[in-house]
Short mmCIF file of C-alpha atoms and ligand atoms in Angstrom, two decimals:
data_model
loop_
_atom_site.label_atom_id
_atom_site.label_comp_id
_atom_site.label_asym_id
_atom_site.label_seq_id
_atom_site.Cartn_x
_atom_site.Cartn_y
_atom_site.Cartn_z
CA UNK E 1 -77.55 79.91 51.43
CA UNK E 2 -78.06 76.99 53.85
CA UNK E 3 -77.81 73.35 52.90
CA UNK E 4 -81.33 72.66 54.16
CA UNK E 5 -82.72 75.37 51.93
CA UNK E 6 -80.95 73.92 48.91
CA UNK E 7 -81.52 70.20 49.49
CA UNK E 8 -82.97 69.58 46.04
CA UNK E 9 -80.13 71.37 44.28
CA UNK E 10 -77.42 69.38 42.49
CA UNK E 11 -73.85 68.68 43.52
CA UNK E 12 -71.35 70.41 41.24
CA UNK E 13 -68.19 68.62 40.11
CA UNK E 14 -65.47 69.96 37.86
CA UNK E 15 -62.18 68.79 36.40
CA UNK E 16 -59.79 69.94 33.72
CA UNK E 17 -61.15 67.08 31.59
CA UNK E 18 -62.75 63.67 31.94
CA UNK E 19 -60.62 62.24 34.79
CA UNK E 20 -63.03 63.80 37.28
CA UNK E 21 -65.67 61.33 36.16
CA UNK E 22 -63.87 58.82 38.42
CA UNK E 23 -65.06 61.04 41.28
CA UNK E 24 -68.60 61.18 39.83
CA UNK E 25 -68.51 57.38 39.68
CA UNK E 26 -67.74 57.21 43.42
CA UNK E 27 -70.31 59.91 44.16
CA UNK E 28 -73.03 57.95 42.37
CA UNK E 29 -72.18 54.89 44.46
CA UNK E 30 -72.11 56.72 47.78
CA UNK E 31 -74.98 59.18 47.11
CA UNK E 32 -77.01 57.53 44.34
CA UNK E 33 -80.04 59.79 44.67
CA UNK E 34 -78.19 63.07 44.24
CA UNK E 35 -78.38 65.11 41.06
CA UNK E 36 -74.94 66.01 39.71
CA UNK E 37 -73.73 68.70 37.32
CA UNK E 38 -70.31 67.87 35.86
CA UNK E 39 -68.06 70.27 33.98
CA UNK E 40 -64.94 69.13 32.12
CA UNK E 41 -62.73 71.99 30.93
CA UNK E 42 -61.64 69.85 28.00
CA UNK E 43 -60.72 72.81 25.79
CA UNK E 44 -58.00 73.85 28.26
CA UNK E 45 -56.83 70.45 29.56
CA UNK E 46 -54.18 69.68 30.78
CA UNK E 47 -53.92 71.87 33.87
CA UNK E 48 -51.04 69.76 35.16
CA UNK E 49 -48.28 71.60 33.31
CA UNK E 50 -49.69 75.14 33.57
CA UNK E 51 -48.71 77.84 36.06
CA UNK E 52 -50.51 78.05 39.42
CA UNK E 53 -51.94 81.45 38.43
CA UNK E 54 -53.45 80.02 35.23
CA UNK E 55 -54.83 76.96 37.04
CA UNK E 56 -56.44 79.25 39.62
CA UNK E 57 -57.99 81.46 36.93
CA UNK E 58 -59.36 78.51 34.96
CA UNK E 59 -60.64 76.82 38.12
CA UNK E 60 -62.53 79.94 39.20
CA UNK E 61 -64.33 80.10 35.86
CA UNK E 62 -65.28 76.42 36.18
CA UNK E 63 -66.63 76.93 39.68
CA UNK E 64 -68.61 80.03 38.67
CA UNK E 65 -70.23 77.99 35.91
CA UNK E 66 -71.37 75.43 38.51
CA UNK E 67 -72.50 78.08 41.00
CA UNK E 68 -74.64 79.65 38.27
CA UNK E 69 -76.43 76.28 38.16
CA UNK E 70 -77.17 76.66 41.87
CA UNK E 71 -75.14 73.71 43.09
CA UNK E 72 -75.23 73.12 46.85
CA UNK E 73 -71.69 71.79 47.03
CA UNK E 74 -68.61 71.89 44.78
CA UNK E 75 -66.20 68.97 44.36
CA UNK E 76 -62.88 69.83 42.73
CA UNK E 77 -62.35 66.51 40.94
CA UNK E 78 -58.89 67.54 39.80
CA UNK E 79 -55.82 67.19 41.97
CA UNK E 80 -53.96 69.95 40.16
CA UNK E 81 -56.77 72.46 40.71
CA UNK E 82 -57.17 71.29 44.31
CA UNK E 83 -53.44 71.65 44.96
CA UNK E 84 -53.15 75.09 43.42
CA UNK E 85 -56.52 76.81 43.68
CA UNK E 86 -58.40 75.54 46.76
CA UNK E 87 -58.07 78.73 48.88
CA UNK E 88 -59.24 80.93 45.98
CA UNK E 89 -62.15 78.58 45.23
CA UNK E 90 -63.27 78.45 48.87
CA UNK E 91 -63.08 82.25 49.09
CA UNK E 92 -65.18 82.60 45.94
CA UNK E 93 -67.95 80.16 46.87
CA UNK E 94 -71.05 80.61 49.03
CA UNK E 95 -71.38 76.80 49.27
CA UNK E 96 -68.90 74.24 50.67
CA UNK E 97 -65.98 73.23 48.45
CA UNK E 98 -64.26 69.84 48.71
CA UNK E 99 -60.81 69.40 47.16
CA UNK E 100 -59.04 66.15 46.26
CA UNK E 101 -55.85 66.51 48.30
CA UNK E 102 -57.14 66.38 51.91
CA UNK E 103 -59.31 63.28 51.29
CA UNK E 104 -56.42 61.59 49.45
CA UNK E 105 -53.99 62.35 52.27
CA UNK E 106 -56.46 61.09 54.88
CA UNK E 107 -57.02 57.86 52.91
CA UNK E 108 -53.27 57.26 52.74
CA UNK E 109 -52.74 57.82 56.45
CA UNK E 110 -55.64 55.51 57.27
CA UNK E 111 -53.94 52.58 55.57
CA UNK E 112 -50.17 53.16 55.82
CA UNK E 113 -48.44 50.76 58.20
CA UNK E 114 -45.16 52.59 58.70
CA UNK E 115 -45.97 56.14 57.58
CA UNK E 116 -44.00 55.87 54.32
CA UNK E 117 -46.28 57.33 51.67
CA UNK E 118 -45.64 57.88 47.96
CA UNK E 119 -47.69 60.27 45.83
CA UNK E 120 -47.83 60.35 42.06
CA UNK E 121 -49.54 63.15 40.17
CA UNK E 122 -49.06 65.93 37.65
CA UNK E 123 -46.11 68.29 37.67
CA UNK E 124 -48.32 71.04 39.13
CA UNK E 125 -49.59 68.87 41.96
CA UNK E 126 -46.11 67.63 42.87
CA UNK E 127 -44.53 71.10 42.65
CA UNK E 128 -47.24 72.59 44.87
CA UNK E 129 -46.19 70.38 47.80
CA UNK E 130 -49.89 70.18 48.73
CA UNK E 131 -49.81 66.48 49.63
CA UNK E 132 -46.74 66.93 51.82
CA UNK E 133 -48.47 69.81 53.63
CA UNK E 134 -51.70 67.82 54.11
CA UNK E 135 -49.94 64.65 55.26
CA UNK E 136 -47.50 66.36 57.60
CA UNK E 137 -50.32 68.42 59.15
CA UNK E 138 -52.01 65.16 60.11
CA UNK E 139 -48.90 63.13 60.88
CA UNK E 140 -45.70 65.17 61.23
CA UNK E 141 -43.52 62.06 61.37
CA UNK E 142 -44.71 60.62 58.05
CA UNK E 143 -42.26 60.28 55.17
CA UNK E 144 -43.68 61.61 51.92
CA UNK E 145 -42.10 61.07 48.50
CA UNK E 146 -43.82 62.63 45.49
CA UNK E 147 -43.17 62.12 41.80
CA UNK E 148 -44.67 63.73 38.69
CA UNK E 149 -45.77 61.13 36.12
CA UNK E 150 -47.02 63.19 33.16
CA UNK E 151 -47.20 60.29 30.70
CA UNK E 152 -49.85 58.49 32.73
CA UNK E 153 -52.61 60.93 31.73
CA UNK E 154 -52.40 60.30 27.95
CA UNK E 155 -52.05 56.58 28.66
CA UNK E 156 -55.36 56.59 30.54
CA UNK E 157 -57.04 58.63 27.82
CA UNK E 158 -55.79 56.23 25.17
CA UNK E 159 -57.28 53.35 27.13
CA UNK E 160 -53.96 51.51 27.44
CA UNK E 161 -54.66 50.66 31.03
CA UNK E 162 -54.86 46.88 31.40
CA UNK E 163 -52.61 45.29 34.00
CA UNK E 164 -50.90 43.25 31.25
CA UNK E 165 -50.60 46.10 28.72
CA UNK E 166 -46.85 46.17 27.93
CA UNK E 167 -46.70 49.91 27.22
CA UNK E 168 -48.56 50.84 30.40
CA UNK E 169 -46.36 48.47 32.43
CA UNK E 170 -43.17 49.88 30.88
CA UNK E 171 -44.09 53.48 31.65
CA UNK E 172 -45.39 52.69 35.13
CA UNK E 173 -42.19 50.74 35.90
CA UNK E 174 -39.96 53.61 34.76
CA UNK E 175 -41.76 56.08 37.03
CA UNK E 176 -42.30 53.83 40.03
CA UNK E 177 -38.69 52.62 39.99
CA UNK E 178 -37.65 56.24 40.66
CA UNK E 179 -40.17 56.54 43.46
CA UNK E 180 -39.12 53.33 45.23
CA UNK E 181 -35.47 54.18 44.73
CA UNK E 182 -36.08 57.46 46.58
CA UNK E 183 -37.86 55.64 49.44
CA UNK E 184 -37.75 51.82 49.33
CA UNK E 185 -39.98 51.70 52.45
CA UNK E 186 -43.07 53.20 50.76
CA UNK E 187 -46.01 51.02 51.79
CA UNK E 188 -48.85 53.22 50.50
CA UNK E 189 -49.16 54.95 47.16
CA UNK E 190 -51.61 57.80 46.51
CA UNK E 191 -52.98 58.17 43.01
CA UNK E 192 -52.82 61.97 43.14
CA UNK E 193 -54.47 62.56 39.79
CA UNK E 194 -58.05 61.80 38.81
CA UNK E 195 -56.92 59.97 35.66
CA UNK E 196 -54.84 57.41 37.51
CA UNK E 197 -57.59 55.21 39.03
CA UNK E 198 -57.97 53.68 35.55
CA UNK E 199 -54.37 52.50 35.84
CA UNK E 200 -54.75 51.13 39.37
CA UNK E 201 -54.24 47.48 38.36
CA UNK E 202 -51.07 48.05 36.37
CA UNK E 203 -49.68 50.39 39.05
CA UNK E 204 -50.38 47.84 41.83
CA UNK E 205 -48.81 45.08 39.80
CA UNK E 206 -45.67 47.04 38.96
CA UNK E 207 -45.33 48.18 42.59
CA UNK E 208 -45.47 44.54 43.65
CA UNK E 209 -42.89 43.52 41.05
CA UNK E 210 -40.52 46.30 42.13
CA UNK E 211 -40.82 45.78 45.88
CA UNK E 212 -41.71 42.09 46.22
CA UNK E 213 -44.57 43.04 48.56
CA UNK E 214 -48.07 44.46 48.34
CA UNK E 215 -48.19 48.25 48.30
CA UNK E 216 -51.57 49.77 49.21
CA UNK E 217 -52.86 51.98 46.40
CA UNK E 218 -55.38 54.67 47.33
CA UNK E 219 -57.11 57.51 45.50
CA UNK E 220 -59.23 60.50 46.49
CA UNK E 221 -62.45 59.59 44.69
CA UNK E 222 -64.16 57.51 47.35
CA UNK E 223 -62.95 59.73 50.20
CA UNK E 224 -64.26 62.81 48.37
CA UNK E 225 -67.64 61.14 47.96
CA UNK E 226 -67.67 60.27 51.67
CA UNK E 227 -66.76 63.87 52.53
CA UNK E 228 -69.72 64.99 50.40
CA UNK E 229 -72.01 62.56 52.20
CA UNK E 230 -70.86 63.90 55.57
CA UNK E 231 -71.82 67.41 54.51
CA UNK E 232 -75.16 66.76 52.86
CA UNK E 233 -76.40 63.76 54.84
CA UNK E 234 -79.01 65.76 56.76
CA UNK E 235 -80.48 67.04 53.51
CA UNK E 236 -80.24 64.44 50.71
CA UNK E 237 -82.81 64.58 47.92
CA UNK E 238 -85.03 62.03 49.65
CA UNK E 239 -86.41 60.74 46.36
CA UNK E 240 -84.94 57.25 46.45
CA UNK E 241 -84.64 57.39 42.64
CA UNK E 242 -81.29 57.57 40.80
CA UNK E 243 -80.10 61.14 40.47
CA UNK E 244 -79.66 63.00 37.19
CA UNK E 245 -76.21 63.49 35.72
CA UNK E 246 -75.86 66.54 33.49
CA UNK E 247 -72.46 66.82 31.81
CA UNK E 248 -70.95 69.91 30.23
CA UNK E 249 -67.60 70.37 28.49
CA UNK E 250 -65.68 73.18 26.86
CA UNK E 251 -64.74 70.88 23.97
CA UNK E 252 -66.63 67.72 23.09
CA UNK E 253 -64.25 65.93 20.73
CA UNK E 254 -63.57 62.28 21.70
CA UNK E 255 -65.80 62.52 24.78
CA UNK E 256 -68.24 59.86 23.60
CA UNK E 257 -65.33 57.43 23.50
CA UNK E 258 -63.44 58.61 26.59
CA UNK E 259 -66.08 59.52 29.15
CA UNK E 260 -67.71 56.08 29.72
CA UNK E 261 -64.28 54.60 30.55
CA UNK E 262 -63.86 57.02 33.44
CA UNK E 263 -67.49 57.01 34.58
CA UNK E 264 -67.88 53.24 34.34
CA UNK E 265 -71.37 53.53 32.85
CA UNK E 266 -72.86 54.87 29.62
CA UNK E 267 -73.81 58.53 29.65
CA UNK E 268 -76.20 60.52 27.55
CA UNK E 269 -73.68 63.04 26.24
CA UNK E 270 -72.05 66.38 26.97
CA UNK E 271 -73.40 69.82 26.29
CA UNK E 272 -70.79 72.14 24.80
CA UNK E 273 -70.29 75.35 26.80
CA UNK E 274 -68.08 78.43 26.44
CA UNK E 275 -66.75 79.68 29.75
N1 DGL A 301 -57.26 66.21 36.29
C1 DGL A 301 -55.84 66.45 36.45
C2 DGL A 301 -55.45 66.07 37.88
O1 DGL A 301 -56.16 65.36 38.58
C3 DGL A 301 -55.03 65.66 35.44
C4 DGL A 301 -55.14 66.18 34.02
C5 DGL A 301 -54.54 67.56 33.84
O2 DGL A 301 -53.32 67.72 33.86
O3 DGL A 301 -55.32 68.50 33.68
O4 DGL A 301 -54.41 66.50 38.33
#
């Protein structure tokens, strides 16, 4: 299957839940004319505390669902799945697959002043060491400190994300204090989980309070969208009209409330699917 032959086909995006809609949001800004098929594996979320073998198995079923819809490109809009299942997903796909970790690592290295990078993510992402591998492959001298912050996912889903929300600030401070204690020189922080961009303001503010200086905060979403553009630029859909967004989920409870927060625009609903 060549990209030219499939130019009118959609881009496939999947996540363990709704956090991946932050990637769809970036994709719709960078490639507004592209059709997108999104799958949230909401019945099996979270992936972040499951074993690598389980995450790989679940991720393969998600990708096969998208491939059955003849997507021309797959974006793994989940750091945990990217960290633990990328090789298996690439091996199982006839179309290009873009993970979240490489673009996130590249974004961090593009902005860090002194090469001191912090990464926050799920337990699975941190345990995988995927960010350390990606960052050290690009810059062997970089210092990477990673911390699992499991409470940030439910916080984002609950919508307690404002920069002045006392609960969000308390939890962010508790985690980030550990991170900056481990490496006080961190100048760039990677949001290594697709839920965390909702908490960007509170995280930036707490990082400033803890360090007394501005810490750059980056995520993978925009870099993933740019990586998609680099791959499909010669094709595009050429219509000039906004692309379709078709959303599927393995459980649809609370999605009406949650999804627009992550997508940043209203959406017409999710179709329930059984993988
Ligand atoms: N989407 C996951 C990630 O980016 C977070 C939620 C989960 O644990 O499944 O790592």
